[in-house]
Short mmCIF file of C-alpha atoms in Angstrom, two decimals:
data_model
loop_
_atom_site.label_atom_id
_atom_site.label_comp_id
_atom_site.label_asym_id
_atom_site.label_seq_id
_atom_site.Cartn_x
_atom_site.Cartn_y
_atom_site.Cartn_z
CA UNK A 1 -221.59 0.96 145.18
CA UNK A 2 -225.42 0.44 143.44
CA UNK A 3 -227.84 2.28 144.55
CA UNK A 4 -229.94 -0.27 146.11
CA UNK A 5 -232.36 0.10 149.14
CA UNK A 6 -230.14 -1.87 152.22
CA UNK A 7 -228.33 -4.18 150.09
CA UNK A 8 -225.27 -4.67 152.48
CA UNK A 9 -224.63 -4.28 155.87
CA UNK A 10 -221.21 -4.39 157.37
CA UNK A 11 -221.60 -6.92 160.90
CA UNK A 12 -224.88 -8.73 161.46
CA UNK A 13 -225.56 -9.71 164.83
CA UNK A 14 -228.88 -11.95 165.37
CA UNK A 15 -231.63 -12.21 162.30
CA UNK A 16 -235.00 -12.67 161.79
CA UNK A 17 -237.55 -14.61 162.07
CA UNK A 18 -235.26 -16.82 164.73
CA UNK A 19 -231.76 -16.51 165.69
CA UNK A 20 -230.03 -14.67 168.21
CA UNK A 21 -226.29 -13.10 168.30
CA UNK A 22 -224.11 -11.42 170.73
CA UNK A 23 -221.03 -9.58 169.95
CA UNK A 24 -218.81 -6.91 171.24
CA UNK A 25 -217.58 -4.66 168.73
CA UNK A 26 -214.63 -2.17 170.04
CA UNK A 27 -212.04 -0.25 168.47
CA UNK A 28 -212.68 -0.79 165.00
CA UNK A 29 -213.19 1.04 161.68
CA UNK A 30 -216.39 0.41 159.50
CA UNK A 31 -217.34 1.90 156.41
CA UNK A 32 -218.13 1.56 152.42
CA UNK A 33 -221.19 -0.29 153.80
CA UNK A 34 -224.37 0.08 151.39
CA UNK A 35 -227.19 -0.50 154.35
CA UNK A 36 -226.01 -0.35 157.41
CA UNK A 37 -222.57 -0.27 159.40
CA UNK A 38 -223.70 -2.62 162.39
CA UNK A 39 -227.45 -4.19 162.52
CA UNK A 40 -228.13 -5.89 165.53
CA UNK A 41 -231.65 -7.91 165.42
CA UNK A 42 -233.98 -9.68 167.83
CA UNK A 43 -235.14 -9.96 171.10
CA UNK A 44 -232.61 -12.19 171.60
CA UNK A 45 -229.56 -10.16 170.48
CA UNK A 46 -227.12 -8.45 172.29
CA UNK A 47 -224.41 -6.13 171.16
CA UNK A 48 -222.03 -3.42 172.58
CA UNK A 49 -220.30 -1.06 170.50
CA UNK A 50 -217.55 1.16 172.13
CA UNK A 51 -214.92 3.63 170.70
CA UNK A 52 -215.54 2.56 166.86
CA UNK A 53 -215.90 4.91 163.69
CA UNK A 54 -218.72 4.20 161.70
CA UNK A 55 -218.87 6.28 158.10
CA UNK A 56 -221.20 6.01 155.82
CA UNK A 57 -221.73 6.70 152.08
CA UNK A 58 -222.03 10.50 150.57
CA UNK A 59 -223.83 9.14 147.68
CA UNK A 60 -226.28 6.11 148.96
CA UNK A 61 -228.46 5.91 151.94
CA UNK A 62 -227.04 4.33 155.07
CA UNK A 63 -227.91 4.15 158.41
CA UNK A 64 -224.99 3.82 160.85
CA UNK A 65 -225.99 1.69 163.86
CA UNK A 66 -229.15 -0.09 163.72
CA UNK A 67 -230.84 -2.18 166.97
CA UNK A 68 -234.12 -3.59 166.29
CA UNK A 69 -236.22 -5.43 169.08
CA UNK A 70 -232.04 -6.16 170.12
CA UNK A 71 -230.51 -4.67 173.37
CA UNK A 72 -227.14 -3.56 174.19
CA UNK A 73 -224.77 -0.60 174.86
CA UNK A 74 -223.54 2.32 172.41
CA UNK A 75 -220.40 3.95 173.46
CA UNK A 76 -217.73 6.67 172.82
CA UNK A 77 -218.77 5.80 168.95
CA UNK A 78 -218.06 8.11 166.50
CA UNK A 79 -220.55 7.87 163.83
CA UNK A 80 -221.47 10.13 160.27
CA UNK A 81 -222.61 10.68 156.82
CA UNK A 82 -225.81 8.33 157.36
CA UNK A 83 -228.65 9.65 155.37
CA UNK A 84 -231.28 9.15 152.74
CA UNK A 85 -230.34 9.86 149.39
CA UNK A 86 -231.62 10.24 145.99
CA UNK A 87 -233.12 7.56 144.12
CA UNK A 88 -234.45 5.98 147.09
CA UNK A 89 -238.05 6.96 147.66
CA UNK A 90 -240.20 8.51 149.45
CA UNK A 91 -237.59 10.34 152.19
CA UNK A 92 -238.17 13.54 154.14
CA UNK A 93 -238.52 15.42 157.02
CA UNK A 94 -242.05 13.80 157.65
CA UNK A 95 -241.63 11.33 160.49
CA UNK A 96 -245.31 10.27 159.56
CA UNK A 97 -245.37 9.93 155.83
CA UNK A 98 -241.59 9.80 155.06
CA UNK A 99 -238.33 7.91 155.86
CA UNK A 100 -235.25 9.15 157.56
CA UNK A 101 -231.70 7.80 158.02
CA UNK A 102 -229.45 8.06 161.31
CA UNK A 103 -226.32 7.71 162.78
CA UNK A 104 -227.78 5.22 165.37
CA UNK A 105 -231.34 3.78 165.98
CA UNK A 106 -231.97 2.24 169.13
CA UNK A 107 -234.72 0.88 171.03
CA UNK A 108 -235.90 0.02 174.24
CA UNK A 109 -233.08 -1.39 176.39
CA UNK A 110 -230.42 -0.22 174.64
CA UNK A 111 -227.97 2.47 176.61
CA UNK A 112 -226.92 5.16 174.01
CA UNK A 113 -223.52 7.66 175.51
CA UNK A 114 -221.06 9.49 174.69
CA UNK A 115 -221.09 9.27 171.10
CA UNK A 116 -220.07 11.72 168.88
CA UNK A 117 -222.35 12.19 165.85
CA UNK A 118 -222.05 14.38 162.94
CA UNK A 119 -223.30 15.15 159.72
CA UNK A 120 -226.37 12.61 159.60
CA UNK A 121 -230.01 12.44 158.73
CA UNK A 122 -230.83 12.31 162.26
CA UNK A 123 -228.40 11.40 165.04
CA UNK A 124 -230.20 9.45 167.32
CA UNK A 125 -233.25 7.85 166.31
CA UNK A 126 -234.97 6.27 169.43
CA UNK A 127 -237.77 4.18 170.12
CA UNK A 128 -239.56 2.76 173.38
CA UNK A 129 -238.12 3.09 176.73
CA UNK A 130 -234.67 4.40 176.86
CA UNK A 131 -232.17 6.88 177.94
CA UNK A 132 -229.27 8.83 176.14
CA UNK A 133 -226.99 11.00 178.16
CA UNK A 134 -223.92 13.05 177.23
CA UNK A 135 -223.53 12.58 173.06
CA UNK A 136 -222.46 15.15 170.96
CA UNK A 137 -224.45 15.34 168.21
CA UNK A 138 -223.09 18.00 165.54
CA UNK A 139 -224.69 19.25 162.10
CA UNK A 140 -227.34 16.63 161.70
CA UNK A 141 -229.58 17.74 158.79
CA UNK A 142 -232.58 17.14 160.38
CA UNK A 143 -232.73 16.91 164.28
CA UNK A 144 -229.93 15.88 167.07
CA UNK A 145 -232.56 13.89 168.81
CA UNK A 146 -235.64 12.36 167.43
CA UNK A 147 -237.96 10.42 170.05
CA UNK A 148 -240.48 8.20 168.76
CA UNK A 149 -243.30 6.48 170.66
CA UNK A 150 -242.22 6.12 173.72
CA UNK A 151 -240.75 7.55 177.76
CA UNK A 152 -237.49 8.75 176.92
CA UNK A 153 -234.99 10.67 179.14
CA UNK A 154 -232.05 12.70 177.50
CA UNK A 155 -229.58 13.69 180.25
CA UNK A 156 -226.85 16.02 179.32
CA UNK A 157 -226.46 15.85 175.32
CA UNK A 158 -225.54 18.44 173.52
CA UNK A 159 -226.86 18.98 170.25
CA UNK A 160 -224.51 22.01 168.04
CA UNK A 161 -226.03 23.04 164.46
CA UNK A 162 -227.65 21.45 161.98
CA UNK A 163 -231.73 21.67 161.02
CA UNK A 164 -233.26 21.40 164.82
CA UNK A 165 -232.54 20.18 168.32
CA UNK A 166 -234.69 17.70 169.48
CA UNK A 167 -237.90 16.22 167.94
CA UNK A 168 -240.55 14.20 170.14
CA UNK A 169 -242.94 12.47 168.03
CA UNK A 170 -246.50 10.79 168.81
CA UNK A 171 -247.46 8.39 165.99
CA UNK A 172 -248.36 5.38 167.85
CA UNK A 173 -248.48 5.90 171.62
CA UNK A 174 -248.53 9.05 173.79
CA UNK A 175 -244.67 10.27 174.03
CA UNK A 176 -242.79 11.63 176.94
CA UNK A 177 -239.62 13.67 176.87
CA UNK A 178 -237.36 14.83 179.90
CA UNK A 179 -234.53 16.77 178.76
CA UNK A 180 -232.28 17.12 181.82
CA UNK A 181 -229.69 19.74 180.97
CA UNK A 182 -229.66 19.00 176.95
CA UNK A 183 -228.05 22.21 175.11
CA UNK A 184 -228.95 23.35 171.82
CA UNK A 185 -227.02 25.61 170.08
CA UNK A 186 -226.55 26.84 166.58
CA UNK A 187 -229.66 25.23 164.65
CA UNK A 188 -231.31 26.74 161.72
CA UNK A 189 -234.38 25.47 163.08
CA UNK A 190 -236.60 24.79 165.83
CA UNK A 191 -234.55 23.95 168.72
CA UNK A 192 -237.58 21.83 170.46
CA UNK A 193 -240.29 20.27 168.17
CA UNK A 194 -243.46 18.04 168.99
CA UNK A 195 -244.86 16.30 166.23
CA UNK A 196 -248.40 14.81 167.15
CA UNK A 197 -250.93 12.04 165.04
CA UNK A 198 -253.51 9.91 165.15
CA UNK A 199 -255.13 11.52 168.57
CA UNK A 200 -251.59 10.97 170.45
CA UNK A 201 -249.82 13.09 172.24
CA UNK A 202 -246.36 14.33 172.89
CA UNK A 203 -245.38 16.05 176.01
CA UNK A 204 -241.62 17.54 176.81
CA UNK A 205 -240.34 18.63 179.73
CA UNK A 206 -236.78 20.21 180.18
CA UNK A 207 -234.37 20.82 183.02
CA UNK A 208 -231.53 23.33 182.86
#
């Protein structure tokens, strides 16, 4: 295992600049990966994931489930242990001058549910237009939930220790939140956090 920045992913679906994949990934075990576990890429990909374990490495950073400009469905995963470690630079709890790891990163037009994530960088990373609704997210060093740029509605997760809750973050467009019956329990730190730059703004609203 060298500690090099995304030097291996696991399954591949679609690349860049052309080519488009589709796959269905279910029931399966994936881990020792040195990037990421699955990376699904393009506008042109499409991938769903359901009832697989996804572990990454304790001593390199991983992320665990990647989409990128790809669509698709994410569920009953179990994914953990994705997070940035030491020597790779420049990581942190800044979402606007440093890089995090998760157990899945998603995008607009991907469906995110009842996954079980624990002991990541973040849990969910999302970006766009989308919706998650009932994951578990579980001692994720950082946030549960991080929402980036985008309308996003979070229906019924529950996030249990760990750093913080849920983080909505403005870096690029004006964010919205709805958090429609999300618990928080347990975290060390802020259970609900808006992080705002560049004149945009972020704007949660919750539902219990």
């Amino acid at each position: 295992m060298a500690p090099c920045f995304r030097s291996a992913n696991s399954i591949l679906i679609g690349d860049f600049p052309t080519g488009a994949g589709s796959a269905t990934i279910q029931d399966s075990e994936i881990t020792d990966y040195q990037g990421s576990g699955v990376v699904v890429l393009g506008a042109d990909s499409r991938a769903t994931l359901l009832r697989n374990v996804v572990t990454g490495q304790k001593t390199i950073s991983t992320d665990g489930i990647e989409f990128v400009e790809a669509t698709g469905r994410v569920e009953k995963n179990t994914v953990s242990d994705n997070a940035c470690r030491e020597p790779d630079p420049e990581c942190g709890p800044d979402f606007f001058t440093e890089f995090q790891h998760a157990g899945i990163l998603a995008n607009t037009g991907v469906v995110v549910t009842k996954n079980r994530l624990v002991g990541n960088q973040l849990g969910i990373y999302g970006f766009g237009t989308m919706e998650t609704s009932h994951n578990t997210l579980v001692d994720n060093t950082y946030f549960g939930l991080a929402l980036q740029d985008g309308t996003f509605t979070a229906v019924r997760d529950t996030v249990r220790g760990g750093g913080g809750g849920v983080a909505v973050i403005a870096s690029a467009v004006d964010t919205t939140a709805r958090l429609d019956q999300v618990r928080i329990t347990k975290v060390s730190g802020d259970r609900i956090r808006k992080f705002e730059c560049c004149g945009f703004t972020a704007t949660v609203t919750t539902r219990r």
